[in-house]
CSV table of N, CA and C in Angstrom, one decimal:
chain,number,residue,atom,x,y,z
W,10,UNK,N,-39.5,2.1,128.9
W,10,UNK,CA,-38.6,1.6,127.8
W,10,UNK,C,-38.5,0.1,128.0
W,11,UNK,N,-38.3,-0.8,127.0
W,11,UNK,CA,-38.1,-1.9,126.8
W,11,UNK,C,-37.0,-2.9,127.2
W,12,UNK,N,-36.9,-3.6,128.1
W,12,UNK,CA,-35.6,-4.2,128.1
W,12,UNK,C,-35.5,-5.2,126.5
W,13,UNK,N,-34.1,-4.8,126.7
W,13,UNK,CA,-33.2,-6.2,125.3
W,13,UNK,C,-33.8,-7.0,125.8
W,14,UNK,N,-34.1,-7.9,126.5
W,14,UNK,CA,-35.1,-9.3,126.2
W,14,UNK,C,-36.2,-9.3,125.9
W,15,UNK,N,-36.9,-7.9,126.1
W,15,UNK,CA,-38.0,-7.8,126.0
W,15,UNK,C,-38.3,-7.4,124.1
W,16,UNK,N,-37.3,-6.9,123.7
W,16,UNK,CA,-37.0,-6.4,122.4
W,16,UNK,C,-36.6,-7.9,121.4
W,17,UNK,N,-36.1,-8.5,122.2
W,17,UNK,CA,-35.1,-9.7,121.7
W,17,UNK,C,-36.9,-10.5,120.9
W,18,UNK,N,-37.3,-10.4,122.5
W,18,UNK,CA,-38.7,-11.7,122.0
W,18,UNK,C,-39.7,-11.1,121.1
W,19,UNK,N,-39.4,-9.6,121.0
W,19,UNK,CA,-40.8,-9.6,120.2
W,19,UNK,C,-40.2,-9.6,119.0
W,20,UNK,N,-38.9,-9.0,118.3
W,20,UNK,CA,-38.6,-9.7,116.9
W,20,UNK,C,-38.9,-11.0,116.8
W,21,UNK,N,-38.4,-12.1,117.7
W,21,UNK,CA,-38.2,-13.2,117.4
W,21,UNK,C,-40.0,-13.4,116.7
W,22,UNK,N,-41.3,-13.1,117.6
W,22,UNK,CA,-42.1,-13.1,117.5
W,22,UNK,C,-43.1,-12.9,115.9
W,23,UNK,N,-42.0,-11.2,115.5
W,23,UNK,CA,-42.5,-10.4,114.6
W,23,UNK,C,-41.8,-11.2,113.5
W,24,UNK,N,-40.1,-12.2,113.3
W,24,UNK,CA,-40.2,-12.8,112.6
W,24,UNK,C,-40.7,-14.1,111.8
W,25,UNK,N,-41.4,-14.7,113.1
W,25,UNK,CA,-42.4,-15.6,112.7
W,25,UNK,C,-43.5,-14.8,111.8
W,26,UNK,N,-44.1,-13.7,112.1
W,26,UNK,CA,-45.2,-13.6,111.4
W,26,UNK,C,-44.7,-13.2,110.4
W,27,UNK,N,-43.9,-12.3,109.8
W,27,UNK,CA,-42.8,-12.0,108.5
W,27,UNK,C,-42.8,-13.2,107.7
W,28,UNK,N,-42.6,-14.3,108.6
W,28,UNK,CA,-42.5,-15.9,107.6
W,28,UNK,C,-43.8,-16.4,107.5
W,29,UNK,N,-44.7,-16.4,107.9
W,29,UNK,CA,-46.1,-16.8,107.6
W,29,UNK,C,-46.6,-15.9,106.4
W,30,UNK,N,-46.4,-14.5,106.5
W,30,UNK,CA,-46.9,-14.2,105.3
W,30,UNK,C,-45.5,-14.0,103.8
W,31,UNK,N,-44.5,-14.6,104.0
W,31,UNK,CA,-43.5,-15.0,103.1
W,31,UNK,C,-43.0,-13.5,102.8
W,32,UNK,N,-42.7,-13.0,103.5
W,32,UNK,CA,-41.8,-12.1,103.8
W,32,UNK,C,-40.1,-12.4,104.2
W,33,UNK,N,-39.4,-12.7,103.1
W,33,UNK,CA,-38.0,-13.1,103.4
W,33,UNK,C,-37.0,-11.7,103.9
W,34,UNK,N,-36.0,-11.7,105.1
W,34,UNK,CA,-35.6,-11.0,105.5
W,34,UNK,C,-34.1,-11.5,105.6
W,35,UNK,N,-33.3,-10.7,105.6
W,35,UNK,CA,-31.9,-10.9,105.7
W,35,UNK,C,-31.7,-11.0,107.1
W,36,UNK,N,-30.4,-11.7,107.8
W,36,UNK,CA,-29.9,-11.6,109.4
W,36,UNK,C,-30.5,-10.3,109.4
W,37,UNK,N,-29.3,-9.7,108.9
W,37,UNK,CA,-29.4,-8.1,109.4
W,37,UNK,C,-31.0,-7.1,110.0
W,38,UNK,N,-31.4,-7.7,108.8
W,38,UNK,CA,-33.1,-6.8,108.9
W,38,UNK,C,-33.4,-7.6,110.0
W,39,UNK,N,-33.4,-9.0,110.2
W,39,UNK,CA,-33.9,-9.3,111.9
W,39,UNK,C,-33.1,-8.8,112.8
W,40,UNK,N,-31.9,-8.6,113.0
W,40,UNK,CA,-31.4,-8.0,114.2
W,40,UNK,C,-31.5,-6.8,114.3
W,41,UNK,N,-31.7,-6.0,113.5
W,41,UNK,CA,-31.8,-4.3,113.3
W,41,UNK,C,-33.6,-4.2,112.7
W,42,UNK,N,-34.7,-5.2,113.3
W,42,UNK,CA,-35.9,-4.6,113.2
W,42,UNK,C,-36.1,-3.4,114.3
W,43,UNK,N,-37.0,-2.6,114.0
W,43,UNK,CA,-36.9,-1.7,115.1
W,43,UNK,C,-38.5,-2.2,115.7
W,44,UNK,N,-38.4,-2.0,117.4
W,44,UNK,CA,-39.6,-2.7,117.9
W,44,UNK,C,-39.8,-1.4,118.7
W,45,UNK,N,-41.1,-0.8,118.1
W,45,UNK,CA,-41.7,0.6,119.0
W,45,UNK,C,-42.5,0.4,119.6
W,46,UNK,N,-42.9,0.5,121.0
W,46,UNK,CA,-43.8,0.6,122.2
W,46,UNK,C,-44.5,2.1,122.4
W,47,UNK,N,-43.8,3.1,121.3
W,47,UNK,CA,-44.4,4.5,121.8
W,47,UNK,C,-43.9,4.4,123.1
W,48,UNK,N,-43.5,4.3,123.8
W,48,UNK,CA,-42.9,4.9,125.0
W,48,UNK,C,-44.0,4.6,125.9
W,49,UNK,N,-45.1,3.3,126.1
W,49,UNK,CA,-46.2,2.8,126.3
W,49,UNK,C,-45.9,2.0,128.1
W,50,UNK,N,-44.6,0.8,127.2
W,50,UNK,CA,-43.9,-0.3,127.7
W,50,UNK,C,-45.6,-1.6,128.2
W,51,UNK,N,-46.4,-1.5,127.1
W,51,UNK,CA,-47.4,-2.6,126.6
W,51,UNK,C,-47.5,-3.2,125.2
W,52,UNK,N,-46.1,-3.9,125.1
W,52,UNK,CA,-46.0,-4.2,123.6
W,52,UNK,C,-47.5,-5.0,123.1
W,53,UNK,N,-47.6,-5.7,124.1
W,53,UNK,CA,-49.3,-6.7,123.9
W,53,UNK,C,-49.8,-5.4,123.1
W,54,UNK,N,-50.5,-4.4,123.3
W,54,UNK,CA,-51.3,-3.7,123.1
W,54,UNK,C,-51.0,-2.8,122.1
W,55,UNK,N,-50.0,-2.2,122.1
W,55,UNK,CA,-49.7,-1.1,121.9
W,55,UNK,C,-48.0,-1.2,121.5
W,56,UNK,N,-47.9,-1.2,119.9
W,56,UNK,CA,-46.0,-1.4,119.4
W,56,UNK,C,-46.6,-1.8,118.3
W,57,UNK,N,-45.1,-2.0,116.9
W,57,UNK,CA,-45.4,-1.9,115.5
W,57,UNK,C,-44.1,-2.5,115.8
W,58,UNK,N,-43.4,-3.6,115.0
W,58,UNK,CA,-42.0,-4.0,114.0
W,58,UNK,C,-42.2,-3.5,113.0
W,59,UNK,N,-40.4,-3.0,113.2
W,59,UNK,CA,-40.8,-2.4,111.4
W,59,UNK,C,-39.3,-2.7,111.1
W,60,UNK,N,-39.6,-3.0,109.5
W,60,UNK,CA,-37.9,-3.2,108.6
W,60,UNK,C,-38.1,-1.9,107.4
W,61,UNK,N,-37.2,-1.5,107.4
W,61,UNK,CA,-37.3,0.1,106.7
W,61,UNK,C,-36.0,-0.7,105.4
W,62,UNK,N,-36.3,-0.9,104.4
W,62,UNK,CA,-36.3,-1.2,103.2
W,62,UNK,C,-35.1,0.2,103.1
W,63,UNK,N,-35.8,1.1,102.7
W,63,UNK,CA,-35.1,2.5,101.9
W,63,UNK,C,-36.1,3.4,102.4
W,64,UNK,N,-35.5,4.7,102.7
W,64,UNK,CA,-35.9,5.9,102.8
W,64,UNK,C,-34.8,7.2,102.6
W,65,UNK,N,-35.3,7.1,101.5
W,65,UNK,CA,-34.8,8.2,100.7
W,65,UNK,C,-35.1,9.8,100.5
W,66,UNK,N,-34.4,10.6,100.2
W,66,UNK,CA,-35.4,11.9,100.2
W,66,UNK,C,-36.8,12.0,99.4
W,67,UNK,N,-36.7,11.0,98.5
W,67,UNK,CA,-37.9,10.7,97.8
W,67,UNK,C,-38.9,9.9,98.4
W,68,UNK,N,-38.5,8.7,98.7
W,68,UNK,CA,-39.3,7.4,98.6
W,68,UNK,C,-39.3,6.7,100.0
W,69,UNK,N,-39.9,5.6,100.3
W,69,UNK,CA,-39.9,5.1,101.5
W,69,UNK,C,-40.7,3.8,101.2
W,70,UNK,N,-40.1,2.6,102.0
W,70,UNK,CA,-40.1,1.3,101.9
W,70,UNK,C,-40.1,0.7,102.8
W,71,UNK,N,-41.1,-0.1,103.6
W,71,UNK,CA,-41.2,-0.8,104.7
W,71,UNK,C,-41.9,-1.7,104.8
W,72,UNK,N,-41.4,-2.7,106.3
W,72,UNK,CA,-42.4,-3.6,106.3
W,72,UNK,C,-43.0,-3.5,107.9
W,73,UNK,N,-44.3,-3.7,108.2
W,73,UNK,CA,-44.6,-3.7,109.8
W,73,UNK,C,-44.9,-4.4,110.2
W,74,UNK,N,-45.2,-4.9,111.3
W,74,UNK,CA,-45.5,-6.3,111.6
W,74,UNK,C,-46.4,-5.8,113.2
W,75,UNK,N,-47.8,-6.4,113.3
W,75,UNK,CA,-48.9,-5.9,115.0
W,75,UNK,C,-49.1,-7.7,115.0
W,76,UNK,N,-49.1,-8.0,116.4
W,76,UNK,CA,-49.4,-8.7,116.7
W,76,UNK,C,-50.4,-8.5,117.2
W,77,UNK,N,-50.7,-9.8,117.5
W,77,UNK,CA,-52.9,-10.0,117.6
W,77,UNK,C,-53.1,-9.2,118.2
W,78,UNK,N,-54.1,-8.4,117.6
W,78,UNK,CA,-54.7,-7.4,118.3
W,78,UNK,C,-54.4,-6.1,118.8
W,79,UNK,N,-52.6,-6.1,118.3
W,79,UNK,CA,-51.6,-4.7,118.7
W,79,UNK,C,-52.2,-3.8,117.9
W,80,UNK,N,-52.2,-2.4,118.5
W,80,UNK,CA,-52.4,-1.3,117.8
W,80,UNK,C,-51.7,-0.2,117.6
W,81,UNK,N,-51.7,0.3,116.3
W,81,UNK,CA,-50.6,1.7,116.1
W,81,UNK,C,-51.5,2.5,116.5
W,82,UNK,N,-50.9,3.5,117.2
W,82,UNK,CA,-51.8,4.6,118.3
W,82,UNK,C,-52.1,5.6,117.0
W,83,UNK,N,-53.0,6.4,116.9
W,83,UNK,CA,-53.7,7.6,116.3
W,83,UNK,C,-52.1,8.6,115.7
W,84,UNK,N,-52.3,8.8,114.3
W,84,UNK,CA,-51.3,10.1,114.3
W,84,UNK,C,-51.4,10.4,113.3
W,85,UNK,N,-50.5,11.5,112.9
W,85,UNK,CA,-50.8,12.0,111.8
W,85,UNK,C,-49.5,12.8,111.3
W,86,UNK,N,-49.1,12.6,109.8
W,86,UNK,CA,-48.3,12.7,109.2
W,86,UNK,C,-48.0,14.3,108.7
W,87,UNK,N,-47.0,15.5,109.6
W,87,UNK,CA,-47.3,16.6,109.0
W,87,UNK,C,-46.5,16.9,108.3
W,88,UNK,N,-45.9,18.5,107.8
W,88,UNK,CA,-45.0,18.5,106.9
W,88,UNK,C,-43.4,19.0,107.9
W,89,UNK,N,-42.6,19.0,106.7
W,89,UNK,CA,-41.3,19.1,107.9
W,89,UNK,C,-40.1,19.8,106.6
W,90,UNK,N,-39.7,21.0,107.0
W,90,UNK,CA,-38.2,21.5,106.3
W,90,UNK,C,-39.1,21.5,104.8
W,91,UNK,N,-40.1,22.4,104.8
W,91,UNK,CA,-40.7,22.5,103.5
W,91,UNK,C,-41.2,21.4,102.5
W,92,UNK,N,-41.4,20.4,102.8
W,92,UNK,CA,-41.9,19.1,102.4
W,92,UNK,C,-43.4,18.8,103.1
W,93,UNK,N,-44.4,18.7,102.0
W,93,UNK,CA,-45.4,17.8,102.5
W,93,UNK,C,-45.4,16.8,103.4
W,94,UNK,N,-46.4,16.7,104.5
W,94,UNK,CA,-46.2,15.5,105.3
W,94,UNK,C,-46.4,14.2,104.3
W,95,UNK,N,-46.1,12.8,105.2
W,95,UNK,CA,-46.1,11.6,104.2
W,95,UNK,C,-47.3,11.4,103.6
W,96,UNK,N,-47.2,10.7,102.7
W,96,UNK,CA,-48.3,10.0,102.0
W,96,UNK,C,-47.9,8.3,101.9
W,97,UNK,N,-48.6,7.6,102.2
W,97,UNK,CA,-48.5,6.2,102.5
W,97,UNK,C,-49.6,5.5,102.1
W,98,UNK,N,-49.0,4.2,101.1
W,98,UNK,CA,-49.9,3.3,101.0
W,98,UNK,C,-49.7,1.6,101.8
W,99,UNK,N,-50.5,1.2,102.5
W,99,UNK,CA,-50.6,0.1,103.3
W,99,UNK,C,-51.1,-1.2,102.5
W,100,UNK,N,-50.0,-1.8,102.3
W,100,UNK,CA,-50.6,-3.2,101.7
W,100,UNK,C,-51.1,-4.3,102.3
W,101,UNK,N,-51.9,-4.6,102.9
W,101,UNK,CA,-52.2,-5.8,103.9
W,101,UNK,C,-51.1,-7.5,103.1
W,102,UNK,N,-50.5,-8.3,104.0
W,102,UNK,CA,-49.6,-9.2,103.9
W,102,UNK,C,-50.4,-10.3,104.0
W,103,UNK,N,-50.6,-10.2,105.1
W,103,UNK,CA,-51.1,-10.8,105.9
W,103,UNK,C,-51.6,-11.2,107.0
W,104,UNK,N,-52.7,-12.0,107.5
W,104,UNK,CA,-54.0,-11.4,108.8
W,104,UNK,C,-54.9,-10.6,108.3
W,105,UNK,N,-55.5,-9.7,109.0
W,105,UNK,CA,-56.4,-8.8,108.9
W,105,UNK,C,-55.9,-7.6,109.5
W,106,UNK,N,-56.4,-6.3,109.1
W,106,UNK,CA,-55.7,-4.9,109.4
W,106,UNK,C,-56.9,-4.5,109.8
W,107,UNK,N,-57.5,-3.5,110.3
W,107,UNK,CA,-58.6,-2.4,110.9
W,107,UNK,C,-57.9,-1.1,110.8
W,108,UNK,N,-57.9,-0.5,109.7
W,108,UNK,CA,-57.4,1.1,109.5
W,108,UNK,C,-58.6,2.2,110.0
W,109,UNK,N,-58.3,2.8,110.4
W,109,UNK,CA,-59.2,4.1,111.0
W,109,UNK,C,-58.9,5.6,110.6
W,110,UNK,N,-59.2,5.9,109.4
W,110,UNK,CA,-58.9,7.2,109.1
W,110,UNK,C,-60.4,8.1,109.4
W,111,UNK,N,-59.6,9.5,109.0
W,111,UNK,CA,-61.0,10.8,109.5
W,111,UNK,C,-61.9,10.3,108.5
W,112,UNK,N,-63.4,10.5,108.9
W,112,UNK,CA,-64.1,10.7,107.8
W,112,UNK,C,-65.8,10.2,108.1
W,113,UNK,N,-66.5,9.2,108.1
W,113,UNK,CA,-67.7,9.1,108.8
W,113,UNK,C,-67.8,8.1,109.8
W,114,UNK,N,-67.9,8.0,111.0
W,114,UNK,CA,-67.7,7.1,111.9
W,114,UNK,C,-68.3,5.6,111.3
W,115,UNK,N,-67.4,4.7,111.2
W,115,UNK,CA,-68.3,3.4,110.6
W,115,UNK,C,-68.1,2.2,111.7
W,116,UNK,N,-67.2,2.7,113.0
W,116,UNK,CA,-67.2,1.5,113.9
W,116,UNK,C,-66.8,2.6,115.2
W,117,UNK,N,-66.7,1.7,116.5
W,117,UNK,CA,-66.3,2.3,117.4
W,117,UNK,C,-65.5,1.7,118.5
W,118,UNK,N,-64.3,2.0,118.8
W,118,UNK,CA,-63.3,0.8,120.0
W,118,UNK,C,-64.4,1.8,120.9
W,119,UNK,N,-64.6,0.3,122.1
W,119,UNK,CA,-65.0,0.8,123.1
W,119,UNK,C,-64.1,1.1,124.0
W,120,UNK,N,-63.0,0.2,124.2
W,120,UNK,CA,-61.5,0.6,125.1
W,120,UNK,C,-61.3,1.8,124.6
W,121,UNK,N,-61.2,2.6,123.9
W,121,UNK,CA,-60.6,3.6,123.9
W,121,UNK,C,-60.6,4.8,124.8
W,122,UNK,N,-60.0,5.2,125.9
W,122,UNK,CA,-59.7,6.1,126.0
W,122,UNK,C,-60.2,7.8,125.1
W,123,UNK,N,-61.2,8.4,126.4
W,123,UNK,CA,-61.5,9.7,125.8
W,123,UNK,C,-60.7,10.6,124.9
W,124,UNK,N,-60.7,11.0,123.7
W,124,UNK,CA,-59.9,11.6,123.2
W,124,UNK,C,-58.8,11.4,122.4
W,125,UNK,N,-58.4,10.2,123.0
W,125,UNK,CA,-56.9,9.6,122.3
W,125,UNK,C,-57.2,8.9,121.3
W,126,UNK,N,-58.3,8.6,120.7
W,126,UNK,CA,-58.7,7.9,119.1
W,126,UNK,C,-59.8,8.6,119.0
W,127,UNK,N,-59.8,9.5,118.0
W,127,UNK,CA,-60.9,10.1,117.5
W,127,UNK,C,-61.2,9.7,116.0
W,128,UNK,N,-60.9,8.9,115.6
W,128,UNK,CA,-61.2,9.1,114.1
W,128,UNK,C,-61.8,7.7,114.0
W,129,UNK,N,-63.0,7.1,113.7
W,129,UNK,CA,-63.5,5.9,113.5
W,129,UNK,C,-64.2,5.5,112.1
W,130,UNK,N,-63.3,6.0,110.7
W,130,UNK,CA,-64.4,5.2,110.3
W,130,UNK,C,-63.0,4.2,109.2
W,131,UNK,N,-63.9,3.0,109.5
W,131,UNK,CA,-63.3,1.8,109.5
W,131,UNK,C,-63.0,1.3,108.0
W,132,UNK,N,-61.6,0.5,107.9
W,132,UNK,CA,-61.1,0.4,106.9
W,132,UNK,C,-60.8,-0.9,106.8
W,133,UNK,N,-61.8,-1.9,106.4
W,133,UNK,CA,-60.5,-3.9,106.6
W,133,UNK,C,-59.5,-3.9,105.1
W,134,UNK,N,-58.6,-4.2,106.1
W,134,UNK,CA,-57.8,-4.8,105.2
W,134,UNK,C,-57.3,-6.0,105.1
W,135,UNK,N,-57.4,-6.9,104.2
W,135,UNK,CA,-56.8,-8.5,103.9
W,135,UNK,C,-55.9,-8.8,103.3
W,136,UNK,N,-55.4,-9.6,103.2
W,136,UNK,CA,-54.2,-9.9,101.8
W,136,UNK,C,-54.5,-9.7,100.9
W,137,UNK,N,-53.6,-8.8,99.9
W,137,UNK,CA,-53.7,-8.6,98.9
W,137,UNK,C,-54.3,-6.4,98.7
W,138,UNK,N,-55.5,-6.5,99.8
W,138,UNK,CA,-56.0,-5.5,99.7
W,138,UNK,C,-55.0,-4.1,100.2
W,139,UNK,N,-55.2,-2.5,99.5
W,139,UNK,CA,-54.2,-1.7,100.1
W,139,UNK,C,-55.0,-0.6,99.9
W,140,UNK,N,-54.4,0.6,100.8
W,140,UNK,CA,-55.3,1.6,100.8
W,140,UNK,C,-54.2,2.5,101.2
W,141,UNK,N,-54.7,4.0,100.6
W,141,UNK,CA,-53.5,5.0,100.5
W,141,UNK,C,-53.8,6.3,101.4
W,142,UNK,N,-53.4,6.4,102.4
W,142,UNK,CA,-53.2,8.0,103.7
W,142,UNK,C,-52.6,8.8,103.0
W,143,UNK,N,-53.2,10.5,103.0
W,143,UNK,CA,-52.9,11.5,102.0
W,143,UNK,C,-52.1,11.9,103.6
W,144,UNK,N,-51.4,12.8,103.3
W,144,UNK,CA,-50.7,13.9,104.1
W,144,UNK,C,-51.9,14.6,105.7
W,145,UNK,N,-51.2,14.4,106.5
W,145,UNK,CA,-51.9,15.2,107.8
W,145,UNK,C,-53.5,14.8,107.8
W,146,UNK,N,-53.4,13.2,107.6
W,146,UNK,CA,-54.7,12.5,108.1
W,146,UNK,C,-54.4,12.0,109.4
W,147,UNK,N,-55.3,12.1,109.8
W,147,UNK,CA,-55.6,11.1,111.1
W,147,UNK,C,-56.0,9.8,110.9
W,148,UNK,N,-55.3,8.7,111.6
W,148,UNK,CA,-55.4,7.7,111.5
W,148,UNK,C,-54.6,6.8,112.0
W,149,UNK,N,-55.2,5.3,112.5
W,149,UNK,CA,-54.5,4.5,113.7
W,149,UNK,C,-54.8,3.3,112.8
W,150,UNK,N,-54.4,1.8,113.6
W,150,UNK,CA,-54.4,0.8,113.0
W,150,UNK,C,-54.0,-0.2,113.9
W,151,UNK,N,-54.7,-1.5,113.9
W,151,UNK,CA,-55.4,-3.0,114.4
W,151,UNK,C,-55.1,-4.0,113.8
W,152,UNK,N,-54.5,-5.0,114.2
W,152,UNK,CA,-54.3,-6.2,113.2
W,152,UNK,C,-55.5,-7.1,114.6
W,153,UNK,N,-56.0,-8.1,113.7
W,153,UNK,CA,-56.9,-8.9,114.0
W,153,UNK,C,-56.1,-10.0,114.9
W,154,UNK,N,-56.9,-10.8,115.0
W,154,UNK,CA,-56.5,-12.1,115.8
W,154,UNK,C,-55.6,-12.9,115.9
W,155,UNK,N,-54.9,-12.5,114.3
W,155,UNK,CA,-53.4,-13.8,114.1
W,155,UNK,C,-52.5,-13.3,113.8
W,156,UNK,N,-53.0,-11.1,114.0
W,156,UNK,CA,-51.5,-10.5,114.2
W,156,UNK,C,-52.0,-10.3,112.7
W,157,UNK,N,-50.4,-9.0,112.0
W,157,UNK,CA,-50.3,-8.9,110.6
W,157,UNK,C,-49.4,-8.4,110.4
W,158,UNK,N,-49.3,-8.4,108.9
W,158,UNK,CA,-47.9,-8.1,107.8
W,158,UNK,C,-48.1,-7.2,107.2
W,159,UNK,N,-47.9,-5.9,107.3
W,159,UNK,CA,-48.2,-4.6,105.9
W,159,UNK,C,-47.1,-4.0,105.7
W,160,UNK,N,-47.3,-4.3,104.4
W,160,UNK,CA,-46.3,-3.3,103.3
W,160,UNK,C,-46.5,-1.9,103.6
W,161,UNK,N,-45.5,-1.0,103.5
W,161,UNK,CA,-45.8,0.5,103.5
W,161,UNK,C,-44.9,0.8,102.4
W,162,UNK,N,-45.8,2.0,101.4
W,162,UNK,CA,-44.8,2.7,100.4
W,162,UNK,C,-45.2,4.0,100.3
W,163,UNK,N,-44.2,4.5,100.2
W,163,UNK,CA,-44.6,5.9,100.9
W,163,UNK,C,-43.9,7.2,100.3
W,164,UNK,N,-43.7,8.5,100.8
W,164,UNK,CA,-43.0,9.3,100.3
W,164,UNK,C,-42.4,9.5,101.8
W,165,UNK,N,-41.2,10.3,101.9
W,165,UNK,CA,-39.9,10.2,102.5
W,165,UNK,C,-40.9,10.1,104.0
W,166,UNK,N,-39.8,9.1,104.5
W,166,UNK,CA,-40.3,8.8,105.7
W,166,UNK,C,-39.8,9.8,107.0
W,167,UNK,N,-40.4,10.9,107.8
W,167,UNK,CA,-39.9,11.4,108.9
W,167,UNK,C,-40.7,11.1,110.4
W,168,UNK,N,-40.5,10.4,110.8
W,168,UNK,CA,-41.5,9.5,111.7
W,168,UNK,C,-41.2,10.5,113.2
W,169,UNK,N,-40.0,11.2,113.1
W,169,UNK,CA,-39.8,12.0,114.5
W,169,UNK,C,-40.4,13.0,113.8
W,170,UNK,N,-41.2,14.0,113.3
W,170,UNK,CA,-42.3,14.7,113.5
W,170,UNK,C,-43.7,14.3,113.3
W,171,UNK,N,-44.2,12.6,113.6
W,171,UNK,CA,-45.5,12.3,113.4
W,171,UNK,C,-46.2,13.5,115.0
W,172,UNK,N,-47.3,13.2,114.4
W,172,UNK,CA,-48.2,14.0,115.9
W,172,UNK,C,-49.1,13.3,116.2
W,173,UNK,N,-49.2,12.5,117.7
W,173,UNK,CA,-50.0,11.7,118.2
W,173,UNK,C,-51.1,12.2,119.1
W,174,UNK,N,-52.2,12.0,118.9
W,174,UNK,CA,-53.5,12.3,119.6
W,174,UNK,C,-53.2,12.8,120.9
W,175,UNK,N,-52.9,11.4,121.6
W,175,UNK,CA,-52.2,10.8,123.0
W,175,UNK,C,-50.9,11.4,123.3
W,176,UNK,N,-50.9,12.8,123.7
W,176,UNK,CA,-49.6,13.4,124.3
W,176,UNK,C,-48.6,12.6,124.7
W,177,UNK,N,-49.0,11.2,125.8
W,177,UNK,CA,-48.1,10.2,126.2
W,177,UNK,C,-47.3,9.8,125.6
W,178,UNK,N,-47.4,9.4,123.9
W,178,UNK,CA,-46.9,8.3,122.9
W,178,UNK,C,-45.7,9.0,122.8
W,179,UNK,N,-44.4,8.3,122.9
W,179,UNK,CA,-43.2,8.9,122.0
W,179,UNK,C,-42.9,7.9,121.2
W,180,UNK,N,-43.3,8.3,119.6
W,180,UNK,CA,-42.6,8.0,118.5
W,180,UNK,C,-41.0,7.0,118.5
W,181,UNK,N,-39.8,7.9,119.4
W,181,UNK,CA,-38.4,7.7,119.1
W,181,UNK,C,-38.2,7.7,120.5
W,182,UNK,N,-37.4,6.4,120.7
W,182,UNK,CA,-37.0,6.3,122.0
W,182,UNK,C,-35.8,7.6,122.3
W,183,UNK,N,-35.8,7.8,123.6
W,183,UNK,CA,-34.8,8.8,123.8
W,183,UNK,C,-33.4,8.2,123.9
């Protein structure tokens, strides 16, 4: 788990990048960003900022923020209480993105750990560019070297039943 300083610096961090790609935020959305480690405790590596706009029974609105080279671990969005799992589109802000959904291998992390990223085929995303995850895909995600900004819009967000490759990862802090 994270200590508050540890949580304190990486907003501070994830707000800088929010402001480079002109992402204006209220106090509030910076003091109530939520900073996930997956239950890792290697934010370097491995964590997502996120400002959750609206999530409604319908709809969902967010912003996330990976620093250089951070990565969102492998998961996949199932269904929950008779609802389709999510469907999400990713807007690149800003930086560069490396999305990894199922489908023909088009790249390969060598770091990866056996098993815990199986899905390689590679997706860049830039400013401006967006690409849309159907329900109970697999798929992870890399911001490049200066770190990044993505939009998410989505259908109702339930993030405590994602399913992660990596048994280890928890989603929701306890």
């Amino acid at each position: 788990m994270l200590s508050k300083e540890e949580k304190a610096a990486a907003r501070a961090t994830a707000v800088r990048l929010y402001e480079k790609a002109g992402v204006v935020l209220t106090d509030s959305e910076k003091e109530n960003m939520e900073v996930a480690d997956f239950g890792q405790g290697d934010l370097k590596n491995t964590g997502l900022g996120i400002v959750t706009y609206v999530n409604t029974e319908r709809v969902c609105a967010k912003e996330m923020v990976l620093f250089p080279y951070q990565t969102c671990p492998e998961h996949r969005h199932i269904g929950a209480g008779g609802m389709p799992g999510k469907e999400e589109t990713f807007r690149c802000r800003y930086g560069l993105v490396r999305l990894y959904v199922e489908g023909e291998h088009t790249a390969v992390d060598p770091r990866s750990p056996a098993g815990v990223y199986t899905v390689f085929r590679e997706i860049v995303l830039r400013p401006g560019e967006q690409y849309t995850i159907y329900p109970d895909t697999k798929h992870w995600f890399q911001a490049g070297e200066d770190g990044a900004v993505i939009s998410e819009f989505s259908t109702k967000s339930t993030d405590e039943t994602d399913v992660f490759t990596d048994p280890s990862i928890k989603r929701m802090e306890a």
